[in-house]
Short mmCIF file of C-alpha atoms in Angstrom, two decimals:
data_model
loop_
_atom_site.label_atom_id
_atom_site.label_comp_id
_atom_site.label_asym_id
_atom_site.label_seq_id
_atom_site.Cartn_x
_atom_site.Cartn_y
_atom_site.Cartn_z
CA LEU N 28 6.64 -18.73 53.29
CA ALA N 29 10.44 -17.88 53.02
CA LEU N 30 10.68 -16.25 56.34
CA ARG N 31 8.93 -19.27 57.97
CA GLU N 32 11.34 -21.80 56.44
CA ASP N 33 14.21 -23.04 58.78
CA ASP N 34 16.14 -24.87 55.97
CA PRO N 35 18.49 -22.18 54.18
CA ALA N 36 18.25 -24.12 50.67
CA ALA N 37 14.28 -24.17 50.91
CA MET N 38 14.42 -20.47 51.63
CA ARG N 39 16.83 -19.76 48.83
CA ALA N 40 14.49 -21.91 46.35
CA ILE N 41 11.34 -19.68 47.37
CA VAL N 42 13.31 -16.46 47.19
CA ALA N 43 14.55 -17.53 43.72
CA SER N 44 11.03 -18.28 42.53
CA ILE N 45 10.06 -14.84 43.79
CA ALA N 46 12.65 -13.17 42.06
CA GLY N 47 11.85 -14.92 38.68
CA THR N 48 8.21 -13.92 39.02
CA THR N 49 9.03 -10.43 39.59
CA ASP N 50 11.40 -10.30 36.66
CA SER N 51 8.83 -11.81 34.52
CA ALA N 52 6.23 -9.13 35.64
CA ILE N 53 8.72 -6.32 34.99
CA HIS N 54 9.63 -7.68 31.51
CA LEU N 55 5.92 -7.79 30.66
CA ALA N 56 5.22 -4.28 32.08
CA ASN N 57 8.09 -2.83 30.12
CA ARG N 58 6.96 -4.30 26.89
CA LEU N 59 3.23 -3.21 27.40
CA LEU N 60 4.62 0.23 28.19
CA VAL N 61 6.60 0.17 24.72
CA LEU N 62 3.48 -0.91 22.95
CA ALA N 63 1.56 2.05 24.59
CA ARG N 64 4.36 4.34 23.57
CA ILE N 65 3.97 3.34 19.96
CA GLU N 66 0.25 3.55 19.78
CA HIS N 67 0.79 7.27 20.90
CA GLY N 68 3.02 7.74 17.98
CA GLY N 69 6.44 7.16 19.64
CA GLY N 70 5.85 9.04 22.83
CA GLY N 71 6.59 12.39 21.60
CA GLU N 72 10.06 11.63 20.34
CA ALA N 73 10.77 13.58 16.94
CA ALA N 74 12.03 11.49 13.96
CA GLN N 75 15.45 12.42 12.88
CA PRO N 76 18.44 10.77 11.08
CA VAL N 77 19.60 7.58 12.86
CA ALA N 78 22.62 5.40 12.22
CA LEU N 79 21.10 1.87 12.31
CA ALA N 80 24.39 0.47 12.42
CA ALA N 81 25.42 2.32 15.48
CA ILE N 82 22.20 1.19 17.28
CA ALA N 83 23.07 -2.55 16.29
CA ARG N 84 26.64 -2.27 17.83
CA GLN N 85 25.09 -0.67 21.12
CA VAL N 86 22.41 -3.47 21.35
CA GLY N 87 25.25 -6.14 20.72
CA LEU N 88 27.12 -4.61 23.42
CA GLU N 89 24.21 -4.52 25.83
CA LEU N 90 23.32 -8.15 25.08
CA ALA N 91 26.89 -9.59 25.12
CA LEU N 92 26.72 -11.03 28.70
CA PRO N 93 23.59 -13.09 28.38
CA ALA N 94 24.83 -14.53 24.93
CA VAL N 95 28.17 -15.48 26.69
CA GLN N 96 26.22 -17.00 29.56
CA LYS N 97 24.64 -19.21 27.27
CA GLY N 98 27.76 -19.99 25.03
CA ILE N 99 26.07 -18.43 21.95
CA ASP N 100 28.28 -16.77 19.32
CA LEU N 101 26.88 -13.28 18.92
CA ALA N 102 28.34 -11.52 15.79
CA LEU N 103 27.63 -8.18 14.30
CA GLU N 104 28.21 -7.69 10.38
CA ALA N 105 27.82 -4.06 9.19
CA GLU N 106 28.90 -3.04 5.49
CA ALA N 107 31.67 -0.86 6.14
CA ASP N 108 31.06 1.52 3.19
CA ALA N 109 27.26 1.41 3.39
CA ASP N 110 25.25 4.34 4.65
CA THR N 111 22.80 2.72 7.08
CA THR N 112 21.18 5.97 8.13
CA VAL N 113 17.35 5.96 8.50
CA VAL N 114 14.86 8.44 9.44
CA GLY N 115 13.16 7.59 12.56
CA ARG N 116 12.70 7.66 16.41
CA GLU N 117 15.89 6.55 17.93
CA LEU N 118 14.59 5.09 21.31
CA LEU N 119 11.94 2.88 19.37
CA LEU N 120 14.69 1.84 16.75
CA HIS N 121 16.93 0.62 19.61
CA GLU N 122 13.83 -1.21 20.99
CA LEU N 123 13.12 -3.06 17.79
CA VAL N 124 16.83 -4.11 17.42
CA ALA N 125 16.89 -4.99 21.25
CA ASN N 126 13.81 -7.12 20.97
CA LEU N 127 15.12 -9.13 17.90
CA VAL N 128 18.46 -9.85 19.41
CA ASP N 129 17.09 -10.65 22.88
CA ASN N 130 14.61 -13.01 21.28
CA ALA N 131 17.27 -14.72 19.28
CA ILE N 132 19.57 -15.33 22.27
CA ARG N 133 16.55 -16.40 24.36
CA TYR N 134 15.47 -19.12 21.82
CA THR N 135 18.73 -20.31 20.58
CA PRO N 136 20.14 -23.38 22.30
CA ALA N 137 23.41 -23.20 24.40
CA GLY N 138 26.47 -23.17 22.01
CA GLY N 139 24.37 -21.72 19.12
CA SER N 140 24.95 -18.67 17.14
CA VAL N 141 23.13 -15.24 16.27
CA LEU N 142 24.06 -12.90 13.53
CA LEU N 143 23.01 -9.18 13.42
CA TRP N 144 23.52 -7.80 9.98
CA VAL N 145 23.04 -4.12 8.75
CA GLY N 146 23.67 -2.98 5.18
CA ARG N 147 22.08 -1.86 2.00
CA ARG N 148 20.11 -4.16 -0.29
CA ASP N 149 18.42 -2.54 -3.59
CA ALA N 150 18.81 0.99 -2.22
CA ARG N 151 17.01 0.22 1.18
CA VAL N 152 18.55 -0.02 4.56
CA VAL N 153 18.12 -3.41 5.95
CA LEU N 154 18.42 -4.93 9.37
CA ALA N 155 18.69 -8.72 9.72
CA VAL N 156 18.84 -10.95 12.76
CA SER N 157 19.13 -14.62 12.32
CA ASP N 158 19.83 -17.49 14.61
CA SER N 159 20.46 -21.25 14.81
CA GLY N 160 17.49 -21.79 17.15
CA PRO N 161 14.30 -24.11 16.41
CA GLY N 162 12.83 -21.56 13.96
CA ILE N 163 9.07 -21.18 13.35
CA GLN N 164 6.89 -23.35 11.23
CA ASP N 165 5.62 -21.75 8.05
CA THR N 166 1.96 -21.89 9.20
CA GLU N 167 2.80 -19.80 12.28
CA ILE N 168 4.94 -16.91 10.41
CA ASP N 169 1.76 -14.46 10.17
CA LYS N 170 0.62 -15.25 13.63
CA VAL N 171 3.87 -14.78 15.79
CA VAL N 172 3.62 -11.08 15.09
CA MET N 173 0.29 -10.78 16.84
CA PRO N 174 0.37 -9.88 20.46
CA PHE N 175 0.67 -12.61 23.00
CA TYR N 176 0.86 -15.30 20.25
CA ARG N 177 3.53 -17.77 20.97
CA ALA N 178 4.77 -20.41 18.41
CA GLN N 179 5.05 -23.97 19.60
CA ALA N 180 8.77 -24.17 19.34
CA THR N 181 9.10 -20.90 21.78
CA LEU N 182 6.84 -22.53 23.98
CA GLU N 183 9.06 -25.28 24.57
CA ALA N 184 12.24 -23.32 24.76
CA ASN N 185 10.87 -20.49 26.99
CA PRO N 186 7.70 -21.26 28.80
CA GLY N 187 7.78 -17.94 30.64
CA GLY N 188 7.85 -15.54 27.51
CA THR N 189 5.24 -12.83 27.01
CA GLY N 190 4.52 -13.18 23.28
CA LEU N 191 5.19 -9.51 22.74
CA GLY N 192 8.70 -9.30 21.34
CA LEU N 193 7.77 -9.58 17.53
CA ALA N 194 4.51 -7.70 18.05
CA ILE N 195 6.58 -4.70 19.16
CA VAL N 196 8.91 -5.12 16.30
CA ARG N 197 6.09 -5.15 13.98
CA ASP N 198 4.49 -2.03 15.39
CA ILE N 199 7.76 -0.12 15.28
CA ALA N 200 8.51 -1.18 11.77
CA THR N 201 4.99 0.00 10.74
CA LEU N 202 5.31 3.28 12.53
CA HIS N 203 8.59 3.86 10.49
CA GLY N 204 7.13 2.70 7.15
CA ALA N 205 9.44 -0.32 7.22
CA ALA N 206 8.78 -3.80 5.67
CA LEU N 207 9.00 -6.86 8.11
CA ALA N 208 9.82 -10.25 6.79
CA LEU N 209 10.24 -13.58 8.73
CA GLY N 210 11.83 -16.81 7.24
CA ARG N 211 14.36 -19.43 7.71
CA ALA N 212 18.05 -18.53 8.46
CA ASP N 213 21.11 -20.26 6.94
CA ALA N 214 21.79 -21.58 10.24
CA GLY N 215 18.47 -23.23 10.30
CA GLY N 216 16.61 -20.96 12.78
CA LEU N 217 14.72 -17.83 12.33
CA GLU N 218 15.73 -14.87 10.38
CA VAL N 219 13.95 -11.65 10.76
CA GLN N 220 14.52 -8.72 8.20
CA VAL N 221 13.47 -5.22 8.60
CA SER N 222 13.72 -2.97 5.52
CA PHE N 223 13.61 0.71 5.61
CA ASP N 224 13.47 3.50 2.98
CA ALA N 225 16.77 5.08 2.71
CA PRO N 226 16.65 9.07 3.41
CA ARG N 227 16.44 11.04 0.04
CA ALA N 228 19.27 12.95 -0.65
CA GLU N 229 18.66 16.85 -0.51
CA SER N 230 18.83 18.71 -3.82
#
């Protein structure tokens, strides 16, 4: 269709539609590959001590551009003196953090805020991502971690989403023996907390 168009504007519109569809397909394929890797125990990656705060900083840098493009204030707060080391698979933990931050940016309206927090609470290492988006109804909290389920608010904000982001987060958390909790953020949107056991000190 694009090749048959004589109008450059119409051609650009068709090509843009193709690009959007391709990006959506790639996004879906990548998330399905992550789910397959989790189902196979992490894809062969060995568990090792991982600095969760360092992963959070890396993800913040990687996703700074889409946040800036939407005028979103993306902030990272990490307790300076807290040991945020966990034992896990670094690639999957990076995927967990990236999914949470990417979701927060996607569903937070332009001009909003996203906060990524890492620290210690009750002798556990905690990662929390909160936003000023539409949040999720209490009746949907247990459903949004199921593959392909999409909350009503997310359907309105991003009709082209896959419904796999929080399912991936849940599965990675489960693989690492971490607790996952969803609730309302102070900014009015969604807050997702992932709580890990801190590594035991060697005697």
